[in-house]
Short mmCIF file of C-alpha atoms in Angstrom, two decimals:
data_model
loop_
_atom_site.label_atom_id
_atom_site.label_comp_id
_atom_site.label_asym_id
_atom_site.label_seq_id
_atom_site.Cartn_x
_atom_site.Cartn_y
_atom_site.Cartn_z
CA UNK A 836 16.48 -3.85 -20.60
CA UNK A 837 18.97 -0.81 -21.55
CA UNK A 838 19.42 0.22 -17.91
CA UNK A 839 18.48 3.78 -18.98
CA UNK A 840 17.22 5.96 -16.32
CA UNK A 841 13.71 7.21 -16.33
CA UNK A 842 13.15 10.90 -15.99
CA UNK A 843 11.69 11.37 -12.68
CA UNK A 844 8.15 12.77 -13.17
CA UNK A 845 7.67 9.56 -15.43
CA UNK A 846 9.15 7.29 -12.61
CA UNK A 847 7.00 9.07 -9.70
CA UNK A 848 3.94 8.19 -11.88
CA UNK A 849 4.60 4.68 -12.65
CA UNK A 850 5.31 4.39 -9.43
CA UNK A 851 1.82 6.47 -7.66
CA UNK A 852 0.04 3.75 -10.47
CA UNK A 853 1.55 0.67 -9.63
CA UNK A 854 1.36 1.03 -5.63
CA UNK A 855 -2.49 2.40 -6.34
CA UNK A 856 -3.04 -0.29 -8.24
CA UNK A 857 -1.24 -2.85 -5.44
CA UNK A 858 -3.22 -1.20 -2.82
CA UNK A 859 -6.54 -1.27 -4.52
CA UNK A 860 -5.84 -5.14 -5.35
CA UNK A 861 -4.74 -5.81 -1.64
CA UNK A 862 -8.20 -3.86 -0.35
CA UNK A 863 -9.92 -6.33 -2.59
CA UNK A 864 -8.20 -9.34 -1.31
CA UNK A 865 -9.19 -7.76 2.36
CA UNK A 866 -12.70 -7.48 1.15
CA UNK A 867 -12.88 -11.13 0.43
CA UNK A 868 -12.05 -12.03 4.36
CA UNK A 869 -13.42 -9.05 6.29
CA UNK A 870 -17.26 -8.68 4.43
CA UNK A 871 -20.01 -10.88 6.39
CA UNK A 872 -22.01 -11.86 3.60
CA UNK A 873 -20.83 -14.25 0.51
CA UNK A 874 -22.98 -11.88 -1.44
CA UNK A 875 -20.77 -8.74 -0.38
CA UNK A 876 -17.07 -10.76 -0.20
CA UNK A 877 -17.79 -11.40 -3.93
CA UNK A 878 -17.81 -8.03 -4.78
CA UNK A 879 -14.72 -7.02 -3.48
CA UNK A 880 -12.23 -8.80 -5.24
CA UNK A 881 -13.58 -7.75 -8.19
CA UNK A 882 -14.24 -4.18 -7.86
CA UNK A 883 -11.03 -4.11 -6.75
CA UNK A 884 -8.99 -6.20 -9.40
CA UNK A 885 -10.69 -4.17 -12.11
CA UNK A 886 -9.34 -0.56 -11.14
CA UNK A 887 -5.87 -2.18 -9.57
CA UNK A 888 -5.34 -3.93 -13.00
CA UNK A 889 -6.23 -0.69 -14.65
CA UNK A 890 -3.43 1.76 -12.79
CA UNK A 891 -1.21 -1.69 -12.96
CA UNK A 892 -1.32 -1.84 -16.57
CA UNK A 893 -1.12 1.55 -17.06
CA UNK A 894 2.00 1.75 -15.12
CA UNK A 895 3.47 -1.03 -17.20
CA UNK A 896 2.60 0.45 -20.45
CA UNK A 897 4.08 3.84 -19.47
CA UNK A 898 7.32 1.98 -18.47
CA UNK A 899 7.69 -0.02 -20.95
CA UNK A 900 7.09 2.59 -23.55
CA UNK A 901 9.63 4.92 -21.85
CA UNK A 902 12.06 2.32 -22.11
CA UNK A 903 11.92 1.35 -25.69
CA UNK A 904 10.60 4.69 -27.20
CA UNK A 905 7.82 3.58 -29.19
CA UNK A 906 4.35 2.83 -28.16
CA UNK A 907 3.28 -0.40 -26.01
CA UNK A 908 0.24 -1.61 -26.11
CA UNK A 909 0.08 -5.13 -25.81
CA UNK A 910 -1.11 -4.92 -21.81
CA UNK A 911 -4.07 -3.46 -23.37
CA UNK A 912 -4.47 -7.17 -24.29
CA UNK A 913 -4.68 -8.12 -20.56
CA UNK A 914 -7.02 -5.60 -19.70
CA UNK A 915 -9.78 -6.37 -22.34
CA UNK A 916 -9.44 -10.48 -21.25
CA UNK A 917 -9.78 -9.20 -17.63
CA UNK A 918 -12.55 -6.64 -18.03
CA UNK A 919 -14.67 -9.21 -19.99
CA UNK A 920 -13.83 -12.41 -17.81
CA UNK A 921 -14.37 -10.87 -14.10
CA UNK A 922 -18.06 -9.19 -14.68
CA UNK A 923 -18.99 -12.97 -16.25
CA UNK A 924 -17.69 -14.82 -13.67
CA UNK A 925 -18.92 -12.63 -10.95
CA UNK A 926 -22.15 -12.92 -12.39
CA UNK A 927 -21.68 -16.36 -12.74
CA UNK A 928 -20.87 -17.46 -9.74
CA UNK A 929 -23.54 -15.02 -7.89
CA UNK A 930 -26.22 -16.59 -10.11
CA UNK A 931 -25.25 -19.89 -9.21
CA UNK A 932 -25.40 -19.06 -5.42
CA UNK A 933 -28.76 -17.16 -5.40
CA UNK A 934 -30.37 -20.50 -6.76
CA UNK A 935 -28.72 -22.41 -4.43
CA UNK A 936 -29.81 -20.23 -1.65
CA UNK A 937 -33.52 -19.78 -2.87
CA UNK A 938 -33.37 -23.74 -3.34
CA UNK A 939 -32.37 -24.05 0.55
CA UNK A 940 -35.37 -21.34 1.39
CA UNK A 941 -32.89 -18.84 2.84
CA UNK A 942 -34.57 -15.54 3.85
CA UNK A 943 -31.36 -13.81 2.96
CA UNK A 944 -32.30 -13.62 -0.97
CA UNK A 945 -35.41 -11.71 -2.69
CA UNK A 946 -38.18 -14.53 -3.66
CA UNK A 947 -38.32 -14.62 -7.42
CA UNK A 948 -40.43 -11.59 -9.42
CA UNK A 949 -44.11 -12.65 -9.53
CA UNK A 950 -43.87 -15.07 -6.20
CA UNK A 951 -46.07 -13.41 -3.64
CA UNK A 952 -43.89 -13.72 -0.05
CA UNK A 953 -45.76 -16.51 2.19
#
């Protein structure tokens, strides 16, 4: 690091992005304990890792390209492995529960298409 200053519209927008992106992370993490329902806790972590990762990332590309005055994009990295991996494993893991649940006969879950309800 050079230990130049950023200007300080640039550093009150990194800044607004990377506390958005903490707080929509944290209300994510909240989600996880405070929601009832597996099937809602799992959504909540995700939905809120994908838009806290975006403003994070954003935030670190804006620094970073401040800093060294020329374009950095290698974050953008991150955010493609993360948008791909978190939808998949969400859907995953919820896939892997509903079976689980219709297996067990819960009435919480839909019965399959085409099984008439008993």
């Amino acid at each position: 690091m050079t230990g130049a200053a950023l200007p300080l519209p640039v550093a009150v927008v990194i800044a607004v992005a990377l506390l958005c992106g903490a707080g929509f992370t944290l209300a994510g993490a909240v989600g996880a304990f405070r929601l009832r329902s597996f099937y809602q806790r799992v959504h909540a972590p995700t939905l809120g890792s994908s838009m806290g990762m975006f403003l994070i990332l954003a935030s670190s590309i804006l620094y970073f390209t401040m800093e060294r005055g020329a374009l950095v994009f290698h974050e953008i990295l991150i955010a493609i492995f993360l948008s791909l991996t978190t939808p998949i494993s969400l859907m995953l893991i919820v896939r892997a529960a509903l079976a689980r649940d219709r297996l067990e006969g819960s009435s919480d879950v839909p019965p399959l298409p085409g099984q008439a309800d008993d």
